[in-house]
Amino acid sequence: MSQEAVPNEVEWFHDLAKLPDEELVQQATDVNRTRFKKFVTASLPGHVPPDNQPPAEFATTVLELRANQRGWNRALGEALIHADDQRSEGNLQAAISALRSFASSCPWKTFGDIARVQADNLEKNRQ
């Protein structure tokens, strides 16, 4: 089975990060910490959240990671738009290069995979 985060885990993470601070602190249970660790290791290869954080620090880690995910999601959108603009202007290689550059720099597996697939599709269409 793939280590990639499954959609229900992504939804769980988003729901967790939406909780008010007090409720999020209360969610620092062993079950949720284990689930969070699995989510992080599947979504961010090579990254592992700190163990044994006090509940308030666990909550902060969740919120910071969600903010980071949002930022990379927006960056992916910008990279896709930029690549499409490059392609529309006849700069197919620049579009492919921009997507591959994003994919290699993005720590989020899903976002990097999306950019890689789009670059591969452009490459195939060129041939």
mmCIF file of N, CA and C in Angstrom:
data_model
loop_
_atom_site.group_PDB
_atom_site.id
_atom_site.type_symbol
_atom_site.label_atom_id
_atom_site.label_comp_id
_atom_site.label_asym_id
_atom_site.label_seq_id
_atom_site.Cartn_x
_atom_site.Cartn_y
_atom_site.Cartn_z
ATOM 1 N N MET A 1 0.834 -1.184 0.000
ATOM 2 C CA MET A 1 0.000 0.000 0.000
ATOM 3 C C MET A 1 0.883 1.254 0.000
ATOM 4 N N SER A 2 0.482 2.246 -0.746
ATOM 5 C CA SER A 2 1.228 3.487 -0.871
ATOM 6 C C SER A 2 1.271 4.240 0.459
ATOM 7 N N GLN A 3 2.347 4.993 0.658
ATOM 8 C CA GLN A 3 2.484 5.812 1.853
ATOM 9 C C GLN A 3 1.790 7.165 1.692
ATOM 10 N N GLU A 4 1.243 7.428 0.501
ATOM 11 C CA GLU A 4 0.582 8.706 0.263
ATOM 12 C C GLU A 4 -0.658 8.839 1.152
ATOM 13 N N ALA A 5 -0.882 10.041 1.633
ATOM 14 C CA ALA A 5 -2.039 10.284 2.496
ATOM 15 C C ALA A 5 -3.325 10.040 1.707
ATOM 16 N N VAL A 6 -4.211 9.256 2.276
ATOM 17 C CA VAL A 6 -5.480 8.986 1.614
ATOM 18 C C VAL A 6 -6.427 10.148 1.877
ATOM 19 N N PRO A 7 -7.393 10.373 0.967
ATOM 20 C CA PRO A 7 -8.264 11.548 1.093
ATOM 21 C C PRO A 7 -8.927 11.706 2.459
ATOM 22 N N ASN A 8 -9.385 10.614 3.072
ATOM 23 C CA ASN A 8 -10.044 10.790 4.364
ATOM 24 C C ASN A 8 -9.065 11.261 5.435
ATOM 25 N N GLU A 9 -7.794 10.959 5.289
ATOM 26 C CA GLU A 9 -6.785 11.454 6.230
ATOM 27 C C GLU A 9 -6.555 12.954 6.017
ATOM 28 N N VAL A 10 -6.585 13.385 4.782
ATOM 29 C CA VAL A 10 -6.440 14.811 4.492
ATOM 30 C C VAL A 10 -7.636 15.559 5.073
ATOM 31 N N GLU A 11 -8.822 15.025 4.864
ATOM 32 C CA GLU A 11 -10.029 15.644 5.417
ATOM 33 C C GLU A 11 -9.965 15.678 6.949
ATOM 34 N N TRP A 12 -9.506 14.577 7.541
ATOM 35 C CA TRP A 12 -9.357 14.533 9.007
ATOM 36 C C TRP A 12 -8.410 15.642 9.475
ATOM 37 N N PHE A 13 -7.276 15.781 8.795
ATOM 38 C CA PHE A 13 -6.307 16.807 9.157
ATOM 39 C C PHE A 13 -6.914 18.203 9.037
ATOM 40 N N HIS A 14 -7.623 18.451 7.950
ATOM 41 C CA HIS A 14 -8.253 19.765 7.766
ATOM 42 C C HIS A 14 -9.279 20.032 8.862
ATOM 43 N N ASP A 15 -10.084 19.025 9.187
ATOM 44 C CA ASP A 15 -11.075 19.180 10.259
ATOM 45 C C ASP A 15 -10.398 19.445 11.604
ATOM 46 N N LEU A 16 -9.299 18.745 11.851
ATOM 47 C CA LEU A 16 -8.554 18.943 13.097
ATOM 48 C C LEU A 16 -8.047 20.381 13.200
ATOM 49 N N ALA A 17 -7.492 20.872 12.109
ATOM 50 C CA ALA A 17 -6.907 22.219 12.116
ATOM 51 C C ALA A 17 -7.969 23.318 12.188
ATOM 52 N N LYS A 18 -9.217 23.000 11.893
ATOM 53 C CA LYS A 18 -10.305 23.987 11.970
ATOM 54 C C LYS A 18 -10.829 24.186 13.392
ATOM 55 N N LEU A 19 -10.480 23.278 14.282
ATOM 56 C CA LEU A 19 -11.010 23.350 15.647
ATOM 57 C C LEU A 19 -10.536 24.608 16.370
ATOM 58 N N PRO A 20 -11.379 25.153 17.246
ATOM 59 C CA PRO A 20 -10.916 26.259 18.099
ATOM 60 C C PRO A 20 -9.719 25.792 18.930
ATOM 61 N N ASP A 21 -8.868 26.702 19.296
ATOM 62 C CA ASP A 21 -7.623 26.367 19.997
ATOM 63 C C ASP A 21 -7.838 25.438 21.190
ATOM 64 N N GLU A 22 -8.823 25.745 22.017
ATOM 65 C CA GLU A 22 -9.050 24.942 23.228
ATOM 66 C C GLU A 22 -9.397 23.491 22.861
ATOM 67 N N GLU A 23 -10.222 23.329 21.830
ATOM 68 C CA GLU A 23 -10.610 21.978 21.412
ATOM 69 C C GLU A 23 -9.442 21.248 20.759
ATOM 70 N N LEU A 24 -8.644 21.982 20.006
ATOM 71 C CA LEU A 24 -7.489 21.366 19.358
ATOM 72 C C LEU A 24 -6.501 20.849 20.399
ATOM 73 N N VAL A 25 -6.276 21.605 21.442
ATOM 74 C CA VAL A 25 -5.390 21.172 22.529
ATOM 75 C C VAL A 25 -5.917 19.869 23.130
ATOM 76 N N GLN A 26 -7.225 19.762 23.295
ATOM 77 C CA GLN A 26 -7.832 18.562 23.870
ATOM 78 C C GLN A 26 -7.721 17.353 22.937
ATOM 79 N N GLN A 27 -7.436 17.587 21.669
ATOM 80 C CA GLN A 27 -7.313 16.495 20.705
ATOM 81 C C GLN A 27 -5.916 15.871 20.683
ATOM 82 N N ALA A 28 -5.049 16.305 21.566
ATOM 83 C CA ALA A 28 -3.677 15.783 21.617
ATOM 84 C C ALA A 28 -3.649 14.428 22.331
ATOM 85 N N THR A 29 -4.499 13.522 21.881
ATOM 86 C CA THR A 29 -4.558 12.174 22.444
ATOM 87 C C THR A 29 -3.541 11.282 21.748
ATOM 88 N N ASP A 30 -3.257 10.141 22.325
ATOM 89 C CA ASP A 30 -2.324 9.200 21.694
ATOM 90 C C ASP A 30 -2.817 8.782 20.313
ATOM 91 N N VAL A 31 -4.115 8.543 20.193
ATOM 92 C CA VAL A 31 -4.687 8.123 18.899
ATOM 93 C C VAL A 31 -4.489 9.216 17.848
ATOM 94 N N ASN A 32 -4.803 10.450 18.205
ATOM 95 C CA ASN A 32 -4.661 11.547 17.240
ATOM 96 C C ASN A 32 -3.208 11.871 16.935
ATOM 97 N N ARG A 33 -2.345 11.736 17.920
ATOM 98 C CA ARG A 33 -0.914 11.973 17.669
ATOM 99 C C ARG A 33 -0.361 10.929 16.681
ATOM 100 N N THR A 34 -0.780 9.684 16.868
ATOM 101 C CA THR A 34 -0.344 8.620 15.960
ATOM 102 C C THR A 34 -0.877 8.865 14.553
ATOM 103 N N ARG A 35 -2.137 9.231 14.472
ATOM 104 C CA ARG A 35 -2.750 9.499 13.161
ATOM 105 C C ARG A 35 -2.071 10.699 12.494
ATOM 106 N N PHE A 36 -1.787 11.728 13.265
ATOM 107 C CA PHE A 36 -1.112 12.910 12.741
ATOM 108 C C PHE A 36 0.278 12.549 12.227
ATOM 109 N N LYS A 37 0.990 11.754 12.993
ATOM 110 C CA LYS A 37 2.334 11.340 12.575
ATOM 111 C C LYS A 37 2.281 10.564 11.259
ATOM 112 N N LYS A 38 1.309 9.670 11.123
ATOM 113 C CA LYS A 38 1.149 8.916 9.870
ATOM 114 C C LYS A 38 0.817 9.854 8.716
ATOM 115 N N PHE A 39 -0.057 10.827 8.977
ATOM 116 C CA PHE A 39 -0.407 11.798 7.942
ATOM 117 C C PHE A 39 0.827 12.572 7.490
ATOM 118 N N VAL A 40 1.606 13.054 8.439
ATOM 119 C CA VAL A 40 2.791 13.851 8.114
ATOM 120 C C VAL A 40 3.801 13.018 7.331
ATOM 121 N N THR A 41 4.083 11.822 7.787
ATOM 122 C CA THR A 41 5.097 11.014 7.096
ATOM 123 C C THR A 41 4.639 10.601 5.695
ATOM 124 N N ALA A 42 3.328 10.443 5.490
ATOM 125 C CA ALA A 42 2.810 10.107 4.163
ATOM 126 C C ALA A 42 2.774 11.329 3.248
ATOM 127 N N SER A 43 2.465 12.480 3.806
ATOM 128 C CA SER A 43 2.295 13.694 3.013
ATOM 129 C C SER A 43 3.597 14.438 2.748
ATOM 130 N N LEU A 44 4.525 14.324 3.671
ATOM 131 C CA LEU A 44 5.794 15.048 3.606
ATOM 132 C C LEU A 44 6.945 14.061 3.775
ATOM 133 N N PRO A 45 7.285 13.340 2.721
ATOM 134 C CA PRO A 45 8.357 12.344 2.844
ATOM 135 C C PRO A 45 9.619 12.949 3.467
ATOM 136 N N GLY A 46 10.152 12.234 4.437
ATOM 137 C CA GLY A 46 11.357 12.691 5.115
ATOM 138 C C GLY A 46 11.095 13.565 6.330
ATOM 139 N N HIS A 47 9.846 13.879 6.588
ATOM 140 C CA HIS A 47 9.495 14.712 7.744
ATOM 141 C C HIS A 47 8.737 13.876 8.763
ATOM 142 N N VAL A 48 9.054 14.125 10.023
ATOM 143 C CA VAL A 48 8.366 13.453 11.129
ATOM 144 C C VAL A 48 8.078 14.512 12.184
ATOM 145 N N PRO A 49 6.839 14.592 12.653
ATOM 146 C CA PRO A 49 6.550 15.588 13.689
ATOM 147 C C PRO A 49 7.228 15.203 15.007
ATOM 148 N N PRO A 50 7.494 16.177 15.841
ATOM 149 C CA PRO A 50 8.125 15.887 17.129
ATOM 150 C C PRO A 50 7.255 14.967 17.984
ATOM 151 N N ASP A 51 7.897 14.092 18.727
ATOM 152 C CA ASP A 51 7.185 13.214 19.656
ATOM 153 C C ASP A 51 7.022 13.904 21.004
ATOM 154 N N ASN A 52 6.031 13.452 21.730
ATOM 155 C CA ASN A 52 5.827 13.853 23.124
ATOM 156 C C ASN A 52 5.711 15.362 23.346
ATOM 157 N N GLN A 53 5.126 16.054 22.393
ATOM 158 C CA GLN A 53 4.897 17.483 22.601
ATOM 159 C C GLN A 53 3.790 17.679 23.634
ATOM 160 N N PRO A 54 3.903 18.692 24.447
ATOM 161 C CA PRO A 54 2.770 19.037 25.313
ATOM 162 C C PRO A 54 1.567 19.370 24.417
ATOM 163 N N PRO A 55 0.361 19.207 24.910
ATOM 164 C CA PRO A 55 -0.831 19.439 24.087
ATOM 165 C C PRO A 55 -0.855 20.788 23.368
ATOM 166 N N ALA A 56 -0.448 21.856 24.020
ATOM 167 C CA ALA A 56 -0.464 23.176 23.370
ATOM 168 C C ALA A 56 0.523 23.232 22.205
ATOM 169 N N GLU A 57 1.677 22.590 22.350
ATOM 170 C CA GLU A 57 2.657 22.558 21.264
ATOM 171 C C GLU A 57 2.163 21.681 20.115
ATOM 172 N N PHE A 58 1.496 20.574 20.440
ATOM 173 C CA PHE A 58 0.892 19.731 19.411
ATOM 174 C C PHE A 58 -0.094 20.566 18.591
ATOM 175 N N ALA A 59 -0.938 21.330 19.268
ATOM 176 C CA ALA A 59 -1.921 22.175 18.579
ATOM 177 C C ALA A 59 -1.220 23.189 17.676
ATOM 178 N N THR A 60 -0.160 23.790 18.174
ATOM 179 C CA THR A 60 0.598 24.754 17.369
ATOM 180 C C THR A 60 1.199 24.087 16.144
ATOM 181 N N THR A 61 1.732 22.892 16.312
ATOM 182 C CA THR A 61 2.313 22.159 15.189
ATOM 183 C C THR A 61 1.261 21.874 14.127
ATOM 184 N N VAL A 62 0.084 21.454 14.549
ATOM 185 C CA VAL A 62 -1.007 21.186 13.608
ATOM 186 C C VAL A 62 -1.350 22.450 12.826
ATOM 187 N N LEU A 63 -1.503 23.557 13.529
ATOM 188 C CA LEU A 63 -1.880 24.817 12.872
ATOM 189 C C LEU A 63 -0.792 25.326 11.933
ATOM 190 N N GLU A 64 0.453 25.200 12.351
ATOM 191 C CA GLU A 64 1.557 25.636 11.490
ATOM 192 C C GLU A 64 1.656 24.776 10.241
ATOM 193 N N LEU A 65 1.447 23.484 10.405
ATOM 194 C CA LEU A 65 1.508 22.596 9.248
ATOM 195 C C LEU A 65 0.367 22.885 8.280
ATOM 196 N N ARG A 66 -0.808 23.171 8.812
ATOM 197 C CA ARG A 66 -1.945 23.500 7.944
ATOM 198 C C ARG A 66 -1.677 24.788 7.185
ATOM 199 N N ALA A 67 -1.095 25.778 7.844
ATOM 200 C CA ALA A 67 -0.749 27.032 7.167
ATOM 201 C C ALA A 67 0.293 26.773 6.068
ATOM 202 N N ASN A 68 1.254 25.912 6.357
ATOM 203 C CA ASN A 68 2.263 25.553 5.368
ATOM 204 C C ASN A 68 1.621 24.854 4.171
ATOM 205 N N GLN A 69 0.696 23.949 4.446
ATOM 206 C CA GLN A 69 0.002 23.234 3.375
ATOM 207 C C GLN A 69 -0.767 24.220 2.483
ATOM 208 N N ARG A 70 -1.461 25.163 3.110
ATOM 209 C CA ARG A 70 -2.198 26.178 2.336
ATOM 210 C C ARG A 70 -1.248 26.967 1.433
ATOM 211 N N GLY A 71 -0.123 27.357 1.986
ATOM 212 C CA GLY A 71 0.854 28.120 1.207
ATOM 213 C C GLY A 71 1.352 27.355 -0.007
ATOM 214 N N TRP A 72 1.667 26.088 0.182
ATOM 215 C CA TRP A 72 2.134 25.281 -0.943
ATOM 216 C C TRP A 72 1.020 24.993 -1.935
ATOM 217 N N ASN A 73 -0.204 24.883 -1.450
ATOM 218 C CA ASN A 73 -1.340 24.700 -2.342
ATOM 219 C C ASN A 73 -1.494 25.922 -3.249
ATOM 220 N N ARG A 74 -1.387 27.103 -2.661
ATOM 221 C CA ARG A 74 -1.456 28.335 -3.459
ATOM 222 C C ARG A 74 -0.288 28.414 -4.439
ATOM 223 N N ALA A 75 0.886 28.027 -3.973
ATOM 224 C CA ALA A 75 2.062 28.048 -4.848
ATOM 225 C C ALA A 75 1.880 27.099 -6.027
ATOM 226 N N LEU A 76 1.252 25.956 -5.788
ATOM 227 C CA LEU A 76 0.968 25.030 -6.878
ATOM 228 C C LEU A 76 0.038 25.690 -7.888
ATOM 229 N N GLY A 77 -1.013 26.324 -7.401
ATOM 230 C CA GLY A 77 -1.935 27.018 -8.300
ATOM 231 C C GLY A 77 -1.217 28.056 -9.146
ATOM 232 N N GLU A 78 -0.349 28.827 -8.515
ATOM 233 C CA GLU A 78 0.425 29.838 -9.240
ATOM 234 C C GLU A 78 1.355 29.199 -10.263
ATOM 235 N N ALA A 79 1.980 28.083 -9.899
ATOM 236 C CA ALA A 79 2.884 27.392 -10.827
ATOM 237 C C ALA A 79 2.113 26.850 -12.030
ATOM 238 N N LEU A 80 0.932 26.315 -11.790
ATOM 239 C CA LEU A 80 0.112 25.794 -12.891
ATOM 240 C C LEU A 80 -0.331 26.916 -13.826
ATOM 241 N N ILE A 81 -0.725 28.037 -13.253
ATOM 242 C CA ILE A 81 -1.132 29.185 -14.079
ATOM 243 C C ILE A 81 0.054 29.713 -14.870
ATOM 244 N N HIS A 82 1.199 29.834 -14.215
ATOM 245 C CA HIS A 82 2.410 30.308 -14.901
ATOM 246 C C HIS A 82 2.779 29.360 -16.048
ATOM 247 N N ALA A 83 2.725 28.069 -15.778
ATOM 248 C CA ALA A 83 3.062 27.094 -16.826
ATOM 249 C C ALA A 83 2.075 27.188 -17.984
ATOM 250 N N ASP A 84 0.801 27.364 -17.669
ATOM 251 C CA ASP A 84 -0.204 27.493 -18.729
ATOM 252 C C ASP A 84 0.046 28.758 -19.550
ATOM 253 N N ASP A 85 0.407 29.840 -18.882
ATOM 254 C CA ASP A 85 0.737 31.076 -19.600
ATOM 255 C C ASP A 85 1.940 30.858 -20.519
ATOM 256 N N GLN A 86 2.957 30.193 -20.002
ATOM 257 C CA GLN A 86 4.147 29.900 -20.810
ATOM 258 C C GLN A 86 3.788 29.050 -22.036
ATOM 259 N N ARG A 87 2.977 28.034 -21.801
ATOM 260 C CA ARG A 87 2.547 27.156 -22.896
ATOM 261 C C ARG A 87 1.760 27.951 -23.936
ATOM 262 N N SER A 88 0.846 28.794 -23.476
ATOM 263 C CA SER A 88 0.020 29.604 -24.384
ATOM 264 C C SER A 88 0.858 30.547 -25.236
ATOM 265 N N GLU A 89 1.986 30.983 -24.683
ATOM 266 C CA GLU A 89 2.887 31.888 -25.406
ATOM 267 C C GLU A 89 3.867 31.123 -26.292
ATOM 268 N N GLY A 90 3.722 29.808 -26.349
ATOM 269 C CA GLY A 90 4.597 29.000 -27.197
ATOM 270 C C GLY A 90 5.882 28.570 -26.531
ATOM 271 N N ASN A 91 5.997 28.783 -25.237
ATOM 272 C CA ASN A 91 7.205 28.415 -24.490
ATOM 273 C C ASN A 91 6.972 27.108 -23.739
ATOM 274 N N LEU A 92 6.750 26.044 -24.478
ATOM 275 C CA LEU A 92 6.417 24.762 -23.861
ATOM 276 C C LEU A 92 7.526 24.263 -22.943
ATOM 277 N N GLN A 93 8.774 24.400 -23.371
ATOM 278 C CA GLN A 93 9.874 23.920 -22.523
ATOM 279 C C GLN A 93 9.943 24.705 -21.223
ATOM 280 N N ALA A 94 9.675 26.001 -21.272
ATOM 281 C CA ALA A 94 9.673 26.814 -20.050
ATOM 282 C C ALA A 94 8.549 26.364 -19.123
ATOM 283 N N ALA A 95 7.406 26.022 -19.695
ATOM 284 C CA ALA A 95 6.279 25.535 -18.888
ATOM 285 C C ALA A 95 6.649 24.226 -18.202
ATOM 286 N N ILE A 96 7.238 23.321 -18.944
ATOM 287 C CA ILE A 96 7.645 22.025 -18.389
ATOM 288 C C ILE A 96 8.695 22.230 -17.293
ATOM 289 N N SER A 97 9.660 23.067 -17.577
ATOM 290 C CA SER A 97 10.725 23.333 -16.599
ATOM 291 C C SER A 97 10.177 23.952 -15.319
ATOM 292 N N ALA A 98 9.235 24.874 -15.452
ATOM 293 C CA ALA A 98 8.649 25.511 -14.269
ATOM 294 C C ALA A 98 7.919 24.482 -13.409
ATOM 295 N N LEU A 99 7.182 23.599 -14.040
ATOM 296 C CA LEU A 99 6.460 22.567 -13.294
ATOM 297 C C LEU A 99 7.417 21.576 -12.642
ATOM 298 N N ARG A 100 8.446 21.183 -13.353
ATOM 299 C CA ARG A 100 9.421 20.246 -12.777
ATOM 300 C C ARG A 100 10.192 20.901 -11.630
ATOM 301 N N SER A 101 10.480 22.172 -11.765
ATOM 302 C CA SER A 101 11.169 22.892 -10.689
ATOM 303 C C SER A 101 10.281 22.949 -9.441
ATOM 304 N N PHE A 102 9.012 23.249 -9.640
ATOM 305 C CA PHE A 102 8.094 23.267 -8.508
ATOM 306 C C PHE A 102 8.043 21.886 -7.859
ATOM 307 N N ALA A 103 7.890 20.849 -8.676
ATOM 308 C CA ALA A 103 7.768 19.482 -8.151
ATOM 309 C C ALA A 103 8.993 19.090 -7.327
ATOM 310 N N SER A 104 10.165 19.501 -7.766
ATOM 311 C CA SER A 104 11.380 19.108 -7.040
ATOM 312 C C SER A 104 11.577 19.917 -5.765
ATOM 313 N N SER A 105 10.970 21.083 -5.674
ATOM 314 C CA SER A 105 11.162 21.915 -4.476
ATOM 315 C C SER A 105 10.033 21.792 -3.458
ATOM 316 N N CYS A 106 8.903 21.252 -3.870
ATOM 317 C CA CYS A 106 7.742 21.189 -2.985
ATOM 318 C C CYS A 106 7.848 19.998 -2.031
ATOM 319 N N PRO A 107 7.750 20.238 -0.725
ATOM 320 C CA PRO A 107 7.847 19.127 0.223
ATOM 321 C C PRO A 107 6.573 18.275 0.303
ATOM 322 N N TRP A 108 5.443 18.798 -0.165
ATOM 323 C CA TRP A 108 4.166 18.078 -0.088
ATOM 324 C C TRP A 108 4.058 17.119 -1.259
ATOM 325 N N LYS A 109 3.992 15.839 -0.975
ATOM 326 C CA LYS A 109 3.973 14.807 -2.011
ATOM 327 C C LYS A 109 2.859 15.020 -3.023
ATOM 328 N N THR A 110 1.652 15.255 -2.552
ATOM 329 C CA THR A 110 0.520 15.399 -3.466
ATOM 330 C C THR A 110 0.711 16.569 -4.422
ATOM 331 N N PHE A 111 1.126 17.710 -3.913
ATOM 332 C CA PHE A 111 1.296 18.885 -4.762
ATOM 333 C C PHE A 111 2.438 18.681 -5.762
ATOM 334 N N GLY A 112 3.528 18.093 -5.292
ATOM 335 C CA GLY A 112 4.633 17.793 -6.200
ATOM 336 C C GLY A 112 4.220 16.813 -7.275
ATOM 337 N N ASP A 113 3.440 15.811 -6.893
ATOM 338 C CA ASP A 113 2.965 14.823 -7.870
ATOM 339 C C ASP A 113 2.073 15.469 -8.929
ATOM 340 N N ILE A 114 1.221 16.388 -8.515
ATOM 341 C CA ILE A 114 0.346 17.079 -9.473
ATOM 342 C C ILE A 114 1.185 17.847 -10.488
ATOM 343 N N ALA A 115 2.171 18.579 -10.022
ATOM 344 C CA ALA A 115 3.035 19.340 -10.934
ATOM 345 C C ALA A 115 3.802 18.402 -11.858
ATOM 346 N N ARG A 116 4.287 17.284 -11.322
ATOM 347 C CA ARG A 116 5.030 16.308 -12.122
ATOM 348 C C ARG A 116 4.138 15.718 -13.219
ATOM 349 N N VAL A 117 2.912 15.367 -12.877
ATOM 350 C CA VAL A 117 1.980 14.794 -13.855
ATOM 351 C C VAL A 117 1.676 15.812 -14.954
ATOM 352 N N GLN A 118 1.468 17.059 -14.563
ATOM 353 C CA GLN A 118 1.190 18.092 -15.562
ATOM 354 C C GLN A 118 2.393 18.290 -16.489
ATOM 355 N N ALA A 119 3.591 18.271 -15.937
ATOM 356 C CA ALA A 119 4.798 18.390 -16.756
ATOM 357 C C ALA A 119 4.909 17.198 -17.709
ATOM 358 N N ASP A 120 4.631 16.000 -17.191
ATOM 359 C CA ASP A 120 4.664 14.799 -18.043
ATOM 360 C C ASP A 120 3.640 14.891 -19.164
ATOM 361 N N ASN A 121 2.456 15.396 -18.845
ATOM 362 C CA ASN A 121 1.412 15.541 -19.880
ATOM 363 C C ASN A 121 1.832 16.521 -20.948
ATOM 364 N N LEU A 122 2.445 17.634 -20.553
ATOM 365 C CA LEU A 122 2.939 18.590 -21.540
ATOM 366 C C LEU A 122 4.027 17.983 -22.399
ATOM 367 N N GLU A 123 4.880 17.201 -21.759
ATOM 368 C CA GLU A 123 5.977 16.522 -22.476
ATOM 369 C C GLU A 123 5.406 15.566 -23.531
ATOM 370 N N LYS A 124 4.397 14.797 -23.147
ATOM 371 C CA LYS A 124 3.756 13.840 -24.071
ATOM 372 C C LYS A 124 3.083 14.562 -25.230
ATOM 373 N N ASN A 125 2.453 15.689 -24.945
ATOM 374 C CA ASN A 125 1.766 16.449 -25.996
ATOM 375 C C ASN A 125 2.730 17.067 -26.974
ATOM 376 N N ARG A 126 3.962 17.279 -26.540
ATOM 377 C CA ARG A 126 4.985 17.872 -27.402
ATOM 378 C C ARG A 126 5.455 16.862 -28.445
ATOM 379 N N GLN A 127 5.404 15.603 -28.091
ATOM 380 C CA GLN A 127 5.960 14.556 -28.969
ATOM 381 C C GLN A 127 5.043 14.215 -30.114
#
